[in-house]
């Protein structure tokens, strides 16, 4: 495995760190195919209630621990073959720092974060292979529902899980997408292929790629327009087609275009405007992840998504008034 330890080998578990939307989706999907341990911050039952894309619910049993308990009981578990970091970008370094004393220094990592902040930093400092993923899978944790009015008792279905179908899922797989996996230095292609194959086998369509930097920056461009605008205005993605948003979107895209050229990032074939408009249209009914975070009172990924662009603007001496104004208008 690029001389760095077998991410796929058989009995060695993958640790999935961060029991949020994507962490639970990956853990639930993988659990039937290979050993996984999901590490979160809170005590949880050893199962995930997953609402699949087709709207059906399944309950998947798997090993779950609090991260601090796994560290304390580390000797009871096999050495992990891969650590999948599925926290938000602002929590990733802290989670990795907590785990580091319990990991072999060359343990392969897979980073699932959006933006382009943790990826270069961790790739530079981690001794083992660092794979990055760019994924269009969409998952969310449902907000707590208001207490429902009492309903007539449902007909028994002869199914021991019938109560489960009435309860709130832990995670909703909102849309199936594609996941691209590679490393920024282009040194771990074989490992990326093994990991992508395992994910694909588990139903998360994944492909190894040699241009993960480009793919991360393209996703960053989309997120840098849609996420902060929808979060700061409290609107769903489709609202961005309203005429009053046009001048701001065009100004943002023009700055992004100049920054990408300076960074040597090839534009998408149809151009930035078409790429971003296409995503707004395709996800019109969605609440962006940043809007969901604002509504839930959670920190946003503003710094991981907007700051790499503003920072690149500063390095290349390019003015970024639209990006900077949006950065200031968006909650951290
Ligand atoms: N969700 C998607 O559809 C999607 C798609 C593409 C990319 N992404 C990217 O994937 C990353 C994760 O997104 P998400 O939507 O899954 O976020 P999320 O639902 O907020 O989940 C993050 C989880 O990490 C946990 N966490 C934070 N610090 C931790 C620590 N030190 N130890 C253990 N667990 C810790 C959080 O715990 P608490 O529960 O206590 O907060 C939370 O459960 C983000 O960078 C996002 O941009 C997400």
PDB file of C-alpha atoms in Angstrom, residues 132-246:
ATOM      1  CA  UNK A 132      -8.463  14.039   0.654  1.00  0.00           C
ATOM      2  CA  UNK A 133     -11.996  13.481  -0.565  1.00  0.00           C
ATOM      3  CA  UNK A 134     -14.247  15.765  -2.524  1.00  0.00           C
ATOM      4  CA  UNK A 135     -17.765  14.408  -2.303  1.00  0.00           C
ATOM      5  CA  UNK A 136     -21.174  15.357  -3.627  1.00  0.00           C
ATOM      6  CA  UNK A 137     -22.906  12.897  -1.298  1.00  0.00           C
ATOM      7  CA  UNK A 138     -25.443  14.881   0.730  1.00  0.00           C
ATOM      8  CA  UNK A 139     -26.454  13.956   4.263  1.00  0.00           C
ATOM      9  CA  UNK A 140     -27.889  15.827   7.209  1.00  0.00           C
ATOM     10  CA  UNK A 141     -28.858  15.291  10.808  1.00  0.00           C
ATOM     11  CA  UNK A 142     -32.557  16.078  11.205  1.00  0.00           C
ATOM     12  CA  UNK A 143     -33.365  18.910  13.587  1.00  0.00           C
ATOM     13  CA  UNK A 144     -35.397  17.824  16.633  1.00  0.00           C
ATOM     14  CA  UNK A 145     -39.086  17.856  15.715  1.00  0.00           C
ATOM     15  CA  UNK A 146     -41.746  19.577  17.802  1.00  0.00           C
ATOM     16  CA  UNK A 147     -43.656  17.039  19.899  1.00  0.00           C
ATOM     17  CA  UNK A 148     -46.347  15.467  17.662  1.00  0.00           C
ATOM     18  CA  UNK A 149     -50.027  15.400  18.611  1.00  0.00           C
ATOM     19  CA  UNK A 150     -51.143  11.937  19.815  1.00  0.00           C
ATOM     20  CA  UNK A 151     -52.049   9.725  16.835  1.00  0.00           C
ATOM     21  CA  UNK A 152     -54.208   6.596  16.663  1.00  0.00           C
ATOM     22  CA  UNK A 153     -52.134   3.466  17.303  1.00  0.00           C
ATOM     23  CA  UNK A 154     -50.734   2.137  13.986  1.00  0.00           C
ATOM     24  CA  UNK A 155     -51.708  -1.298  12.706  1.00  0.00           C
ATOM     25  CA  UNK A 156     -49.165  -3.921  13.819  1.00  0.00           C
ATOM     26  CA  UNK A 157     -47.013  -4.991  10.891  1.00  0.00           C
ATOM     27  CA  UNK A 158     -45.540  -8.143  12.389  1.00  0.00           C
ATOM     28  CA  UNK A 159     -42.182  -6.387  12.303  1.00  0.00           C
ATOM     29  CA  UNK A 160     -40.106  -6.106  15.420  1.00  0.00           C
ATOM     30  CA  UNK A 161     -38.710  -2.765  14.159  1.00  0.00           C
ATOM     31  CA  UNK A 162     -42.091  -1.120  13.557  1.00  0.00           C
ATOM     32  CA  UNK A 163     -41.525   1.448  16.337  1.00  0.00           C
ATOM     33  CA  UNK A 164     -38.235   2.349  14.779  1.00  0.00           C
ATOM     34  CA  UNK A 165     -39.931   3.445  11.540  1.00  0.00           C
ATOM     35  CA  UNK A 166     -41.856   6.039  13.516  1.00  0.00           C
ATOM     36  CA  UNK A 167     -38.788   7.526  15.171  1.00  0.00           C
ATOM     37  CA  UNK A 168     -36.472  10.201  13.905  1.00  0.00           C
ATOM     38  CA  UNK A 169     -33.468   8.889  11.986  1.00  0.00           C
ATOM     39  CA  UNK A 170     -29.975   9.791  13.179  1.00  0.00           C
ATOM     40  CA  UNK A 171     -28.978  10.735   9.657  1.00  0.00           C
ATOM     41  CA  UNK A 172     -30.744  11.311   6.367  1.00  0.00           C
ATOM     42  CA  UNK A 173     -28.962  10.438   3.124  1.00  0.00           C
ATOM     43  CA  UNK A 174     -30.458  13.277   1.103  1.00  0.00           C
ATOM     44  CA  UNK A 175     -28.755  12.597  -2.230  1.00  0.00           C
ATOM     45  CA  UNK A 176     -26.329  10.062  -3.602  1.00  0.00           C
ATOM     46  CA  UNK A 177     -23.321  11.631  -5.269  1.00  0.00           C
ATOM     47  CA  UNK A 178     -19.759  10.981  -6.334  1.00  0.00           C
ATOM     48  CA  UNK A 179     -16.652  10.962  -4.222  1.00  0.00           C
ATOM     49  CA  UNK A 180     -13.165  11.670  -5.580  1.00  0.00           C
ATOM     50  CA  UNK A 181     -10.128  10.614  -3.599  1.00  0.00           C
ATOM     51  CA  UNK A 182      -6.490  11.566  -3.979  1.00  0.00           C
ATOM     52  CA  UNK A 183      -3.575  13.124  -2.134  1.00  0.00           C
ATOM     53  CA  UNK A 184      -2.189  16.584  -2.684  1.00  0.00           C
ATOM     54  CA  UNK A 185       1.365  15.389  -3.384  1.00  0.00           C
ATOM     55  CA  UNK A 186       0.253  12.692  -5.841  1.00  0.00           C
ATOM     56  CA  UNK A 187       2.238  10.004  -3.993  1.00  0.00           C
ATOM     57  CA  UNK A 188      -0.498   7.619  -2.836  1.00  0.00           C
ATOM     58  CA  UNK A 189      -2.442   6.660  -5.936  1.00  0.00           C
ATOM     59  CA  UNK A 190      -2.545   2.951  -5.024  1.00  0.00           C
ATOM     60  CA  UNK A 191      -3.883   3.685  -1.536  1.00  0.00           C
ATOM     61  CA  UNK A 192      -6.487   6.067  -2.983  1.00  0.00           C
ATOM     62  CA  UNK A 193      -7.648   3.275  -5.301  1.00  0.00           C
ATOM     63  CA  UNK A 194      -7.980   0.762  -2.455  1.00  0.00           C
ATOM     64  CA  UNK A 195      -9.955   3.209  -0.322  1.00  0.00           C
ATOM     65  CA  UNK A 196     -12.171   4.271  -3.249  1.00  0.00           C
ATOM     66  CA  UNK A 197     -12.872   0.615  -4.075  1.00  0.00           C
ATOM     67  CA  UNK A 198     -13.899  -0.147  -0.483  1.00  0.00           C
ATOM     68  CA  UNK A 199     -16.198   2.873  -0.381  1.00  0.00           C
ATOM     69  CA  UNK A 200     -17.743   1.936  -3.728  1.00  0.00           C
ATOM     70  CA  UNK A 201     -18.343  -1.603  -2.527  1.00  0.00           C
ATOM     71  CA  UNK A 202     -20.208  -0.100   0.426  1.00  0.00           C
ATOM     72  CA  UNK A 203     -22.424   1.931  -1.892  1.00  0.00           C
ATOM     73  CA  UNK A 204     -20.559   5.251  -1.761  1.00  0.00           C
ATOM     74  CA  UNK A 205     -19.515   5.667  -5.401  1.00  0.00           C
ATOM     75  CA  UNK A 206     -15.865   6.695  -5.186  1.00  0.00           C
ATOM     76  CA  UNK A 207     -13.026   7.057  -7.680  1.00  0.00           C
ATOM     77  CA  UNK A 208      -9.330   7.652  -7.148  1.00  0.00           C
ATOM     78  CA  UNK A 209      -8.042  10.722  -8.958  1.00  0.00           C
ATOM     79  CA  UNK A 210      -4.750  12.467  -9.644  1.00  0.00           C
ATOM     80  CA  UNK A 211      -6.231  15.986  -9.517  1.00  0.00           C
ATOM     81  CA  UNK A 212      -7.793  16.228  -6.064  1.00  0.00           C
ATOM     82  CA  UNK A 213      -6.425  19.782  -5.576  1.00  0.00           C
ATOM     83  CA  UNK A 214      -8.333  20.955  -8.648  1.00  0.00           C
ATOM     84  CA  UNK A 215     -11.504  19.177  -7.522  1.00  0.00           C
ATOM     85  CA  UNK A 216     -11.293  20.653  -4.015  1.00  0.00           C
ATOM     86  CA  UNK A 217     -10.842  24.181  -5.421  1.00  0.00           C
ATOM     87  CA  UNK A 218     -13.742  23.749  -7.846  1.00  0.00           C
ATOM     88  CA  UNK A 219     -16.009  22.653  -4.980  1.00  0.00           C
ATOM     89  CA  UNK A 220     -14.656  25.527  -2.906  1.00  0.00           C
ATOM     90  CA  UNK A 221     -15.674  27.996  -5.649  1.00  0.00           C
ATOM     91  CA  UNK A 222     -19.235  26.653  -5.612  1.00  0.00           C
ATOM     92  CA  UNK A 223     -19.425  26.639  -1.818  1.00  0.00           C
ATOM     93  CA  UNK A 224     -17.867  30.111  -1.517  1.00  0.00           C
ATOM     94  CA  UNK A 225     -20.781  31.621  -3.437  1.00  0.00           C
ATOM     95  CA  UNK A 226     -23.753  29.498  -2.385  1.00  0.00           C
ATOM     96  CA  UNK A 227     -23.046  28.759   1.291  1.00  0.00           C
ATOM     97  CA  UNK A 228     -22.305  32.230   2.702  1.00  0.00           C
ATOM     98  CA  UNK A 229     -24.934  34.008   0.579  1.00  0.00           C
ATOM     99  CA  UNK A 230     -27.696  31.587   1.598  1.00  0.00           C
ATOM    100  CA  UNK A 231     -26.503  31.577   5.240  1.00  0.00           C
ATOM    101  CA  UNK A 232     -26.245  35.347   5.583  1.00  0.00           C
ATOM    102  CA  UNK A 233     -29.638  35.948   3.888  1.00  0.00           C
ATOM    103  CA  UNK A 234     -31.419  32.934   5.426  1.00  0.00           C
ATOM    104  CA  UNK A 235     -32.611  31.625   2.038  1.00  0.00           C
ATOM    105  CA  UNK A 236     -32.682  28.282   0.234  1.00  0.00           C
ATOM    106  CA  UNK A 237     -30.250  27.785  -2.660  1.00  0.00           C
ATOM    107  CA  UNK A 238     -32.843  28.442  -5.373  1.00  0.00           C
ATOM    108  CA  UNK A 239     -33.503  31.956  -4.020  1.00  0.00           C
ATOM    109  CA  UNK A 240     -30.081  32.947  -5.350  1.00  0.00           C
ATOM    110  CA  UNK A 241     -31.590  33.095  -8.858  1.00  0.00           C
ATOM    111  CA  UNK A 242     -33.475  36.238  -7.736  1.00  0.00           C
ATOM    112  CA  UNK A 243     -32.387  39.280  -9.681  1.00  0.00           C
ATOM    113  CA  UNK A 244     -31.073  41.185  -6.651  1.00  0.00           C
ATOM    114  CA  UNK A 245     -28.407  38.507  -6.054  1.00  0.00           C
ATOM    115  CA  UNK A 246     -27.060  38.629  -9.632  1.00  0.00           C
TER     116      UNK A 246
END
